[in-house]
CSV table of C-alpha atoms in Angstrom, one decimal:
chain,number,residue,atom,x,y,z
A,19,MET,CA,-27.6,13.7,-21.6
A,20,SER,CA,-27.4,10.5,-23.5
A,21,TYR,CA,-24.7,7.9,-24.7
A,22,LEU,CA,-24.2,5.4,-27.2
A,23,ILE,CA,-21.2,3.2,-26.4
A,24,ARG,CA,-20.5,1.2,-29.6
A,25,GLY,CA,-18.2,-1.3,-30.9
A,26,GLY,CA,-17.3,-3.0,-27.7
A,27,LEU,CA,-17.2,-6.4,-25.8
A,28,ILE,CA,-19.8,-6.6,-23.2
A,29,ALA,CA,-18.8,-8.4,-19.9
A,30,ASP,CA,-22.7,-8.1,-18.5
A,31,GLY,CA,-21.7,-9.5,-15.2
A,32,SER,CA,-23.5,-12.6,-15.4
A,33,GLY,CA,-20.4,-14.5,-16.2
A,34,GLY,CA,-21.8,-15.5,-19.3
A,35,LYS,CA,-19.6,-15.3,-22.4
A,36,LEU,CA,-18.3,-11.6,-24.1
A,37,ARG,CA,-20.3,-10.4,-27.1
A,38,ARG,CA,-20.1,-7.5,-29.1
A,39,ALA,CA,-23.0,-5.1,-28.6
A,40,ASP,CA,-23.7,-1.3,-28.4
A,41,VAL,CA,-25.0,0.2,-25.3
A,42,LEU,CA,-27.7,2.9,-25.2
A,43,VAL,CA,-27.6,5.3,-21.8
A,44,GLU,CA,-30.5,7.6,-21.4
A,45,GLY,CA,-30.8,9.4,-18.1
A,46,ASP,CA,-29.4,7.3,-15.3
A,47,SER,CA,-30.2,4.2,-16.9
A,48,ILE,CA,-29.1,1.9,-19.8
A,49,THR,CA,-32.2,1.7,-22.1
A,50,ALA,CA,-30.7,-0.8,-24.8
A,51,LEU,CA,-28.5,-3.5,-25.8
A,52,ALA,CA,-28.0,-4.5,-29.1
A,53,PRO,CA,-25.9,-4.5,-32.2
A,54,PRO,CA,-26.1,-2.1,-33.6
A,55,LEU,CA,-28.1,0.7,-32.3
A,56,SER,CA,-28.4,4.2,-33.8
A,57,GLY,CA,-30.1,7.1,-31.9
A,58,ALA,CA,-31.9,8.3,-28.7
A,59,GLY,CA,-34.7,9.5,-29.7
A,60,GLY,CA,-33.8,12.8,-30.7
A,61,ALA,CA,-32.1,13.4,-27.4
A,62,GLU,CA,-28.6,15.1,-27.2
A,63,LEU,CA,-26.6,11.9,-28.1
A,64,THR,CA,-22.7,11.6,-27.1
A,65,VAL,CA,-20.9,8.4,-28.9
A,66,ILE,CA,-18.4,6.6,-26.9
A,67,ASP,CA,-16.1,4.6,-29.2
A,68,ALA,CA,-15.5,1.6,-27.3
A,69,ASN,CA,-13.7,-0.8,-30.0
A,70,GLU,CA,-11.5,-3.4,-29.0
A,71,LYS,CA,-12.4,-2.5,-25.4
A,72,VAL,CA,-14.7,-4.4,-22.8
A,73,ILE,CA,-17.6,-2.9,-21.4
A,74,ALA,CA,-18.5,-4.2,-17.6
A,75,PRO,CA,-20.9,-2.9,-14.8
A,76,GLY,CA,-19.1,-0.7,-12.7
A,77,PHE,CA,-17.3,-2.5,-9.8
A,78,ILE,CA,-18.8,-2.9,-6.3
A,79,ASP,CA,-15.9,-2.5,-3.4
A,80,THR,CA,-17.5,-4.8,-0.8
A,81,HIS,CA,-14.5,-3.6,1.9
A,82,SER,CA,-13.6,0.1,1.3
A,83,HIS,CA,-12.4,2.8,3.8
A,84,ALA,CA,-13.2,5.5,0.9
A,85,ASP,CA,-15.4,7.4,3.4
A,86,GLY,CA,-12.4,8.6,4.9
A,87,GLY,CA,-12.2,12.5,3.9
A,88,LEU,CA,-14.7,11.9,1.1
A,89,LEU,CA,-16.5,14.7,1.8
A,90,THR,CA,-13.5,16.9,1.0
A,91,ASN,CA,-12.2,14.7,-1.7
A,92,LEU,CA,-15.4,14.4,-3.8
A,93,ASP,CA,-13.4,13.3,-6.9
A,94,ALA,CA,-12.6,10.1,-5.4
A,95,GLU,CA,-9.7,9.8,-7.7
A,96,THR,CA,-8.1,6.6,-6.6
A,97,GLN,CA,-11.6,4.5,-6.7
A,98,ILE,CA,-12.9,6.1,-9.7
A,99,ARG,CA,-9.7,4.9,-11.5
A,100,GLN,CA,-10.0,1.4,-11.1
A,101,GLY,CA,-13.7,1.3,-12.0
A,102,ILE,CA,-14.8,1.3,-8.6
A,103,THR,CA,-18.5,2.8,-8.9
A,104,THR,CA,-20.0,1.7,-5.7
A,105,ALA,CA,-17.9,1.5,-2.2
A,106,LEU,CA,-19.4,-0.4,0.7
A,107,VAL,CA,-17.9,1.5,3.9
A,108,GLY,CA,-18.5,1.6,7.4
A,109,GLN,CA,-15.9,-1.6,8.0
A,110,ASP,CA,-13.9,-3.1,10.6
A,111,GLY,CA,-16.3,-2.3,13.4
A,112,GLY,CA,-16.5,1.8,12.6
A,113,HIS,CA,-19.1,3.9,10.7
A,114,ASN,CA,-20.0,7.8,10.5
A,115,PHE,CA,-22.6,7.8,13.3
A,116,PRO,CA,-25.4,8.9,13.0
A,117,LEU,CA,-26.0,7.5,9.6
A,118,SER,CA,-28.9,9.9,8.8
A,119,GLU,CA,-26.9,12.6,9.5
A,120,TRP,CA,-23.7,11.4,7.1
A,121,PHE,CA,-26.0,10.3,4.6
A,122,ALA,CA,-27.7,13.8,4.4
A,123,LYS,CA,-24.4,15.4,4.1
A,124,LEU,CA,-23.5,13.1,0.8
A,125,LYS,CA,-27.0,14.0,-0.5
A,126,GLN,CA,-26.4,17.3,-0.1
A,127,THR,CA,-22.9,17.4,-1.5
A,128,PRO,CA,-22.2,13.8,-3.7
A,129,PRO,CA,-19.3,12.5,-4.5
A,130,ALA,CA,-18.4,10.8,-7.5
A,131,LEU,CA,-19.0,7.5,-6.5
A,132,ASN,CA,-21.6,5.5,-5.0
A,133,ILE,CA,-21.8,4.8,-1.1
A,134,ALA,CA,-23.4,2.4,1.0
A,135,SER,CA,-22.5,1.8,4.4
A,136,PHE,CA,-22.5,-1.0,7.4
A,137,ILE,CA,-23.1,-0.2,11.0
A,138,GLY,CA,-19.6,-0.3,13.1
A,139,HIS,CA,-20.1,-2.3,16.2
A,140,GLY,CA,-16.9,-0.7,17.9
A,141,THR,CA,-18.8,2.4,17.1
A,142,VAL,CA,-21.9,1.7,18.7
A,143,ARG,CA,-19.9,-0.3,21.5
A,144,GLY,CA,-18.1,3.0,22.3
A,145,LYS,CA,-20.9,5.1,22.5
A,146,VAL,CA,-22.5,2.7,25.0
A,147,MET,CA,-19.5,1.9,27.1
A,148,GLY,CA,-17.4,5.0,26.5
A,149,ASP,CA,-13.8,4.3,27.9
A,150,ASP,CA,-14.7,1.4,30.2
A,151,TYR,CA,-14.5,-0.8,26.9
A,152,LYS,CA,-12.0,-3.6,28.3
A,153,ARG,CA,-14.3,-6.2,29.3
A,154,ALA,CA,-17.7,-7.9,28.4
A,155,ALA,CA,-20.7,-5.8,28.0
A,156,ARG,CA,-23.3,-5.9,30.6
A,157,PRO,CA,-27.0,-6.9,29.4
A,158,ASP,CA,-28.1,-3.5,29.7
A,159,GLU,CA,-25.3,-2.2,27.5
A,160,ILE,CA,-26.3,-4.7,24.9
A,161,ARG,CA,-29.7,-3.6,25.3
A,162,LYS,CA,-28.9,0.1,24.5
A,163,MET,CA,-26.4,-1.1,21.6
A,164,ARG,CA,-29.5,-3.0,20.2
A,165,ALA,CA,-31.3,0.4,20.1
A,166,LEU,CA,-28.4,2.2,18.4
A,167,VAL,CA,-28.0,-0.8,15.9
A,168,ALA,CA,-32.0,-0.4,15.0
A,169,GLN,CA,-31.6,3.1,14.8
A,170,GLU,CA,-28.9,3.0,12.1
A,171,VAL,CA,-30.9,0.0,10.5
A,172,ARG,CA,-33.8,2.4,10.0
A,173,ALA,CA,-31.4,5.1,8.5
A,174,GLY,CA,-30.4,2.5,5.8
A,175,ALA,CA,-27.5,0.4,6.8
A,176,LEU,CA,-26.5,-2.6,5.3
A,177,GLY,CA,-25.7,-4.8,8.1
A,178,LEU,CA,-23.4,-5.1,11.0
A,179,SER,CA,-19.4,-4.7,10.4
A,180,SER,CA,-16.9,-5.8,13.2
A,181,GLY,CA,-13.3,-5.3,13.7
A,182,VAL,CA,-12.8,-7.9,16.7
A,183,GLU,CA,-8.9,-7.7,16.2
A,184,TYR,CA,-9.0,-4.4,17.4
A,185,ASP,CA,-10.3,-2.1,20.1
A,186,PRO,CA,-12.8,-1.8,21.5
A,187,GLY,CA,-14.2,-5.0,19.6
A,188,ILE,CA,-11.7,-6.8,20.5
A,189,TYR,CA,-13.1,-7.3,24.2
A,190,SER,CA,-16.5,-8.2,23.0
A,191,THR,CA,-18.4,-11.8,23.3
A,192,THR,CA,-19.6,-14.2,20.9
A,193,GLU,CA,-23.3,-13.6,22.3
A,194,GLU,CA,-22.9,-9.6,22.1
A,195,LEU,CA,-22.1,-10.0,18.5
A,196,ILE,CA,-24.9,-12.4,18.0
A,197,ALA,CA,-27.3,-10.3,19.5
A,198,LEU,CA,-26.6,-7.5,17.2
A,199,ALA,CA,-26.0,-9.1,14.3
A,200,GLU,CA,-29.4,-10.6,14.5
A,201,LEU,CA,-31.0,-7.2,14.4
A,202,ALA,CA,-29.0,-5.7,11.6
A,203,GLY,CA,-29.7,-8.7,9.2
A,204,PHE,CA,-26.2,-9.1,7.9
A,205,TYR,CA,-22.9,-9.4,9.7
A,206,ILE,CA,-19.7,-8.9,8.1
A,207,SER,CA,-16.3,-9.2,10.0
A,208,HIS,CA,-12.5,-8.4,10.3
A,209,VAL,CA,-12.4,-11.7,12.2
A,210,ARG,CA,-10.6,-12.0,15.7
A,211,ASP,CA,-7.1,-13.3,14.3
A,212,GLU,CA,-6.3,-13.6,10.8
A,213,GLU,CA,-2.9,-15.5,11.5
A,214,GLU,CA,-2.7,-18.9,13.4
A,215,GLY,CA,-6.1,-18.4,14.6
A,216,ALA,CA,-7.7,-17.7,11.5
A,217,LEU,CA,-9.4,-21.0,11.0
A,218,THR,CA,-11.0,-20.7,14.5
A,219,SER,CA,-12.1,-17.0,13.8
A,220,PHE,CA,-14.0,-18.0,10.7
A,221,ASP,CA,-15.5,-20.7,13.0
A,222,GLU,CA,-16.8,-17.8,15.3
A,223,LEU,CA,-18.3,-16.0,12.2
A,224,ILE,CA,-19.9,-18.9,11.2
A,225,GLN,CA,-21.4,-19.4,14.9
A,226,ILE,CA,-22.6,-16.1,15.0
A,227,ALA,CA,-24.6,-16.3,11.4
A,228,THR,CA,-26.2,-19.4,12.5
A,229,LYS,CA,-27.5,-18.4,15.9
A,230,ALA,CA,-28.4,-14.9,14.5
A,231,ARG,CA,-29.8,-16.3,11.2
A,232,VAL,CA,-28.3,-13.7,9.0
A,233,PRO,CA,-25.8,-14.2,6.3
A,234,ALA,CA,-22.4,-13.4,6.9
A,235,GLN,CA,-19.0,-12.4,5.1
A,236,ILE,CA,-15.4,-12.7,6.0
A,237,SER,CA,-13.8,-9.6,5.1
A,238,HIS,CA,-10.4,-9.3,3.4
A,239,ILE,CA,-9.9,-13.1,3.6
A,240,LYS,CA,-6.4,-14.1,4.4
A,241,LEU,CA,-4.4,-16.8,5.9
A,242,GLY,CA,-1.6,-14.7,7.4
A,243,SER,CA,0.9,-16.8,8.9
A,244,SER,CA,3.3,-20.2,8.5
A,245,PRO,CA,0.9,-22.2,10.4
A,246,VAL,CA,-2.5,-21.8,8.3
A,247,TRP,CA,-0.6,-21.6,5.2
A,248,GLY,CA,-2.0,-24.0,2.8
A,249,LYS,CA,-5.3,-24.4,4.5
A,250,THR,CA,-7.8,-23.0,1.9
A,251,GLN,CA,-9.4,-26.5,1.5
A,252,GLN,CA,-10.2,-26.1,5.2
A,253,VAL,CA,-11.8,-23.0,4.8
A,254,PHE,CA,-14.0,-23.9,1.9
A,255,GLU,CA,-15.3,-26.9,3.9
A,256,ARG,CA,-16.4,-24.8,6.7
A,257,MET,CA,-18.3,-22.3,4.0
A,258,ASP,CA,-19.8,-25.5,2.0
A,259,ALA,CA,-20.6,-27.0,5.4
A,260,ALA,CA,-22.5,-23.8,6.5
A,261,ARG,CA,-24.4,-23.4,3.3
A,262,ARG,CA,-25.6,-27.1,4.0
A,263,ARG,CA,-27.0,-26.0,7.1
A,264,GLY,CA,-29.0,-23.1,5.6
A,265,VAL,CA,-26.1,-20.2,6.9
A,266,SER,CA,-25.1,-18.4,3.9
A,267,ILE,CA,-21.2,-17.8,4.1
A,268,THR,CA,-19.1,-15.7,1.7
A,269,ALA,CA,-16.0,-13.6,1.9
A,270,ASP,CA,-14.0,-10.6,-0.2
A,271,VAL,CA,-10.1,-10.7,-0.8
A,272,TYR,CA,-7.8,-8.1,-2.2
A,273,PRO,CA,-5.3,-9.1,-4.6
A,274,TYR,CA,-2.0,-8.7,-2.7
A,275,THR,CA,0.0,-11.1,-0.4
A,276,TYR,CA,0.6,-8.4,1.8
A,277,TRP,CA,-1.6,-6.6,4.4
A,278,GLN,CA,-1.2,-3.2,6.1
A,279,SER,CA,-2.6,-2.6,9.8
A,280,SER,CA,-0.6,-1.8,13.0
A,281,ILE,CA,2.3,-4.1,14.1
A,282,ILE,CA,0.3,-4.9,17.5
A,283,VAL,CA,-2.1,-7.3,15.4
A,284,LEU,CA,0.6,-10.0,15.4
A,285,LEU,CA,-0.1,-10.4,18.9
A,286,THR,CA,-3.9,-11.0,19.7
A,287,THR,CA,-3.4,-11.6,23.2
A,288,ARG,CA,-1.9,-7.8,23.8
A,289,GLU,CA,0.9,-9.2,25.7
A,290,TRP,CA,3.3,-6.8,23.9
A,291,ASP,CA,5.9,-7.3,26.6
A,292,LYS,CA,6.2,-10.9,26.3
A,293,ARG,CA,9.3,-11.4,24.2
A,294,PRO,CA,9.0,-15.0,23.2
A,295,LEU,CA,5.4,-14.1,21.7
A,296,TRP,CA,7.1,-11.7,19.6
A,297,GLU,CA,10.0,-14.0,18.7
A,298,LYS,CA,7.0,-16.1,17.6
A,299,ALA,CA,5.1,-13.7,15.6
A,300,LEU,CA,7.9,-12.4,13.5
A,301,ALA,CA,9.2,-15.9,12.7
A,302,GLU,CA,5.6,-17.0,11.6
A,303,VAL,CA,5.5,-14.1,8.9
A,304,GLY,CA,9.1,-14.8,7.5
A,305,GLY,CA,11.2,-12.8,9.6
A,306,ALA,CA,11.9,-8.7,9.7
A,307,LYS,CA,12.6,-8.6,6.5
A,308,ASN,CA,8.8,-8.7,5.6
A,309,ILE,CA,7.7,-6.2,7.9
A,310,LEU,CA,7.7,-2.6,6.3
A,311,ILE,CA,6.9,0.5,8.2
A,312,THR,CA,4.6,2.7,7.0
A,313,GLY,CA,3.9,4.9,10.2
A,314,TYR,CA,5.7,5.9,13.3
A,315,ALA,CA,5.6,9.0,14.8
A,316,PRO,CA,8.8,9.1,17.4
A,317,GLN,CA,10.8,8.5,14.5
A,318,PRO,CA,8.9,9.6,10.8
A,319,SER,CA,12.3,8.9,8.9
A,320,TRP,CA,12.1,5.1,9.5
A,321,GLN,CA,8.9,4.9,7.2
A,322,GLY,CA,9.4,2.5,4.2
A,323,LYS,CA,12.4,0.9,5.6
A,324,THR,CA,12.0,-2.5,6.8
A,325,LEU,CA,12.2,-3.7,10.2
A,326,ALA,CA,14.9,-6.1,9.2
A,327,ALA,CA,17.0,-2.9,8.0
A,328,LEU,CA,16.2,-0.4,10.9
A,329,ALA,CA,17.6,-3.7,13.3
A,330,LEU,CA,20.8,-3.4,11.3
A,331,GLU,CA,20.9,0.7,11.3
A,332,GLN,CA,20.2,0.5,15.1
A,333,LYS,CA,22.1,-2.4,15.9
A,334,LYS,CA,19.8,-4.0,17.8
A,335,ASP,CA,17.9,-7.4,17.0
A,336,ALA,CA,14.3,-7.2,15.4
A,337,VAL,CA,12.5,-8.6,18.2
A,338,THR,CA,14.4,-5.7,20.6
A,339,LEU,CA,13.5,-3.0,18.4
A,340,THR,CA,10.1,-4.2,17.7
A,341,MET,CA,9.1,-3.8,21.7
A,342,GLU,CA,10.9,-0.5,21.8
A,343,MET,CA,9.0,0.6,19.0
A,344,VAL,CA,5.5,-0.5,20.5
A,345,ALA,CA,6.1,0.9,23.8
A,346,ALA,CA,7.3,4.4,22.3
A,347,ALA,CA,4.3,4.4,20.1
A,348,LYS,CA,1.6,2.8,22.5
A,349,GLY,CA,1.2,0.4,19.8
A,350,ALA,CA,0.8,2.7,17.1
A,351,VAL,CA,3.4,1.2,14.6
A,352,GLY,CA,2.0,1.1,11.1
A,353,VAL,CA,3.3,-1.6,8.9
A,354,VAL,CA,2.7,-3.5,5.6
A,355,VAL,CA,3.8,-7.3,6.0
A,356,THR,CA,4.1,-9.7,3.5
A,357,ALA,CA,2.5,-12.7,5.1
A,358,MET,CA,0.3,-14.5,2.6
A,359,GLN,CA,1.1,-17.5,0.3
A,360,GLU,CA,0.5,-16.7,-3.7
A,361,ARG,CA,-1.2,-20.0,-3.8
A,362,ASP,CA,-3.5,-19.3,-0.9
A,363,LEU,CA,-4.4,-15.8,-2.1
A,364,GLN,CA,-4.9,-17.3,-5.9
A,365,ALA,CA,-7.5,-20.1,-4.3
A,366,PHE,CA,-9.6,-17.5,-2.8
A,367,ILE,CA,-9.5,-15.3,-5.9
A,368,ARG,CA,-10.6,-18.2,-7.9
A,369,HIS,CA,-13.4,-19.1,-5.5
A,370,PRO,CA,-16.9,-18.8,-7.1
A,371,GLU,CA,-18.5,-17.0,-3.8
A,372,ILE,CA,-15.5,-14.6,-2.9
A,373,MET,CA,-16.0,-11.2,-4.1
A,374,PHE,CA,-13.7,-8.7,-4.3
A,375,CYS,CA,-12.4,-5.4,-2.2
A,376,THR,CA,-9.5,-2.9,-2.0
A,377,ASP,CA,-9.7,-2.5,2.2
A,378,GLY,CA,-8.2,0.8,0.8
A,379,GLY,CA,-9.1,4.5,1.3
A,380,LEU,CA,-8.5,7.6,-0.9
A,381,ARG,CA,-5.2,8.2,0.2
A,382,GLY,CA,-3.9,5.1,1.4
A,383,SER,CA,0.0,3.8,2.0
A,384,HIS,CA,-0.8,0.8,0.6
A,385,PRO,CA,-1.2,0.1,-3.0
A,386,ARG,CA,-4.5,-2.0,-2.7
A,387,GLY,CA,-6.5,1.5,-2.8
A,388,ALA,CA,-5.4,2.6,-5.9
A,389,GLY,CA,-4.7,-0.8,-7.8
A,390,SER,CA,-6.8,-3.9,-6.7
A,391,TYR,CA,-9.3,-4.1,-9.7
A,392,PRO,CA,-7.0,-3.3,-12.6
A,393,ARG,CA,-4.5,-5.9,-10.8
A,394,ILE,CA,-7.3,-8.7,-10.9
A,395,LEU,CA,-7.8,-8.1,-14.4
A,396,GLY,CA,-4.2,-7.5,-15.4
A,397,LYS,CA,-2.3,-9.9,-13.3
A,398,TYR,CA,-5.0,-12.7,-12.5
A,399,VAL,CA,-6.8,-12.8,-15.4
A,400,ARG,CA,-4.4,-11.9,-18.5
A,401,GLU,CA,-1.2,-13.0,-17.0
A,402,GLU,CA,-1.7,-15.6,-14.6
A,403,ARG,CA,-4.7,-17.1,-15.9
A,404,VAL,CA,-6.2,-17.9,-12.6
A,405,LEU,CA,-9.9,-16.9,-13.5
A,406,ALA,CA,-11.6,-15.9,-17.1
A,407,LEU,CA,-12.4,-12.3,-17.5
A,408,GLU,CA,-15.8,-13.0,-17.4
A,409,GLU,CA,-16.0,-14.4,-14.1
A,410,ALA,CA,-13.8,-11.8,-12.6
A,411,ILE,CA,-16.0,-9.3,-14.0
A,412,ARG,CA,-18.9,-11.3,-12.1
A,413,LYS,CA,-17.4,-11.3,-9.0
A,414,ALA,CA,-16.7,-7.7,-9.2
A,415,SER,CA,-20.4,-6.4,-9.9
A,416,ALA,CA,-23.2,-8.9,-10.1
A,417,LEU,CA,-22.1,-11.0,-7.2
A,418,PRO,CA,-21.6,-8.6,-4.8
A,419,ALA,CA,-24.7,-6.4,-5.9
A,420,SER,CA,-26.7,-9.8,-5.4
A,421,ARG,CA,-25.3,-10.3,-1.9
A,422,PHE,CA,-25.9,-6.8,-0.8
A,423,GLY,CA,-29.2,-6.0,-2.5
A,424,PHE,CA,-28.6,-3.7,-5.2
A,425,THR,CA,-30.9,-4.9,-7.5
A,426,ASP,CA,-31.0,-2.3,-9.7
A,427,ARG,CA,-27.4,-2.4,-10.7
A,428,GLY,CA,-24.5,-4.7,-11.1
A,429,VAL,CA,-25.5,-5.9,-14.4
A,430,ILE,CA,-25.4,-4.6,-17.9
A,431,ALA,CA,-29.2,-5.0,-19.0
A,432,PRO,CA,-32.0,-2.5,-19.9
A,433,GLY,CA,-33.6,-1.0,-17.1
A,434,LYS,CA,-30.5,-1.2,-14.9
A,435,LYS,CA,-28.6,2.1,-13.7
A,436,ALA,CA,-25.9,2.9,-15.9
A,437,ASP,CA,-22.7,2.1,-13.7
A,438,LEU,CA,-20.1,1.1,-16.2
A,439,VAL,CA,-16.5,0.8,-16.9
A,440,ILE,CA,-14.7,0.5,-20.1
A,441,PHE,CA,-11.3,-0.9,-20.4
A,442,ASP,CA,-8.8,-2.3,-22.6
A,443,PRO,CA,-8.1,-6.0,-21.9
A,444,LYS,CA,-5.0,-6.3,-23.4
A,445,THR,CA,-3.4,-3.1,-21.3
A,446,ILE,CA,-5.0,-3.0,-18.1
A,447,THR,CA,-2.8,-3.2,-15.0
A,448,ASP,CA,-2.0,-1.7,-11.7
A,449,THR,CA,0.9,0.8,-11.3
A,450,ALA,CA,0.9,1.2,-7.3
A,451,THR,CA,3.3,-0.2,-5.2
A,452,THR,CA,4.5,0.5,-1.6
A,453,LYS,CA,7.0,3.2,-2.5
A,454,ASP,CA,4.0,5.2,-4.8
A,455,PRO,CA,0.9,3.4,-3.5
A,456,GLN,CA,-1.4,6.2,-5.4
A,457,ALA,CA,0.0,5.5,-8.9
A,458,LYS,CA,-3.0,5.6,-11.5
A,459,PRO,CA,-3.3,2.5,-13.2
A,460,VAL,CA,-3.7,2.3,-17.0
A,461,GLY,CA,-5.9,0.7,-19.6
A,462,LEU,CA,-8.9,1.8,-18.1
A,463,THR,CA,-10.4,4.7,-20.0
A,464,ASP,CA,-14.1,5.4,-19.0
A,465,VAL,CA,-16.1,5.3,-16.3
A,466,LEU,CA,-20.1,6.1,-15.8
A,467,ILE,CA,-22.0,6.4,-12.6
A,468,ASN,CA,-25.8,6.8,-12.8
A,469,GLY,CA,-25.5,7.5,-16.5
A,470,ILE,CA,-22.7,10.2,-15.9
A,471,LEU,CA,-19.2,10.1,-17.1
A,472,VAL,CA,-16.8,10.9,-14.1
A,473,LEU,CA,-13.6,9.4,-16.3
A,474,ARG,CA,-13.7,10.0,-19.9
A,475,ASN,CA,-10.4,9.0,-22.1
A,476,SER,CA,-8.6,8.6,-18.9
A,477,GLN,CA,-9.1,12.0,-17.4
A,478,LEU,CA,-11.4,12.8,-14.7
A,479,THR,CA,-14.7,15.0,-15.6
A,480,GLY,CA,-15.2,16.3,-12.3
A,481,ALA,CA,-18.7,15.3,-12.3
A,482,HIS,CA,-20.0,14.0,-8.8
A,483,PRO,CA,-23.0,11.9,-9.5
A,484,GLY,CA,-23.1,9.7,-6.5
A,485,ARG,CA,-25.6,8.4,-4.7
A,486,VAL,CA,-26.3,6.8,-1.0
A,487,LEU,CA,-27.5,3.4,-1.6
A,488,GLN,CA,-29.5,2.2,1.4
A,489,SER,CA,-30.6,-1.3,2.4
A,490,ARG,CA,-34.2,-2.2,1.3
A,491,SER,CA,-35.8,-2.1,4.5
A,492,ALA,CA,-35.0,1.8,4.2
A,493,ARG,CA,-36.0,2.3,0.7
């Protein structure tokens, strides 16, 4: 099948100005780009009218949880509808082990979108240390972890991911992470603390990258509590200083001022029985009104209510209720917390070395999983004018493609793989909310992946042309 995408405005991923051109797709690749094009050498040709629309390279989600349930949800609808053509999974220190077997399953039963994966530090730590993980690893254990990392590198992993705010990674030393990152070749991390200790946590990531001699990326970068609000310039100074020393530090960000996790991440010390710590933690995110319960097994009906509302219902103060919930659920209290400042978020979105992500899954309870990229293009490009459309496309496509070694995609040019997105820049927007987190975006009409339409006129086609994208060392 060949496609002629006619009459659109090309945002080619380079950041250069929009230009009107036709795009010819033959097989899995872009074969020509010029105004106007006529045919495809006698092959069966389908014309796609892109008049008044933008044609962009497919978006690369640099921090995705789309691997969760992917083999039973091959359409990956929430991802496809927002223009994501490649998802980078194996995040926060967890991955599908062993990668060789998981990749084989994906190749046998392909999903709609392309998949690449990191090695989860927590996964390999768990394989070696089992339940005895609440301590620093011994040298012999680190050697065993390195052997597993080497195995996963050979399978085609992009690098090492960590989630050192979570078990079991929280108990690792910086030296352990250095020893594994140097073998993996790239380090991406949900850092130890995204609240008061965020800057110190970024310093640790830079130290790991420096000593391991690898590039590194801060996952879903944020300044998530009042003591660090407004300190984006200090973050950028750290990135710039590292770059001057020859250490490449980048980041990704999702376009929301609220995060989702377990409430216990507010206390990185894990001292859940210390009331003064909870008082401080709740105050620094703006109080109980900013904490929305998204999961609590002992009382499922509490889902969708704020901690403040529940405290009022239960006739308890918010700190007492929090401590009781954490004890009853053994820490498993899912929350969405509004804890970032809009000015900080916009500074991260604007920064030229910070790309975009969802940090979302296929059926998540945070709207980022279904709305991140349309929100960037609707709210932050068209409405707020935080950055130009061409720059937003670059940061969603060519920048991550270059960063993670996808040399055959990420830009619109002859010879590149035909991962393409067509959208109306006047109407594209997200509609997902915390009450309806999987609501479909509008204004994004067509998506091609490896030259096959997976979304046509805003309807899923049922095609599953996704591929496993392995690191250059495994190709």
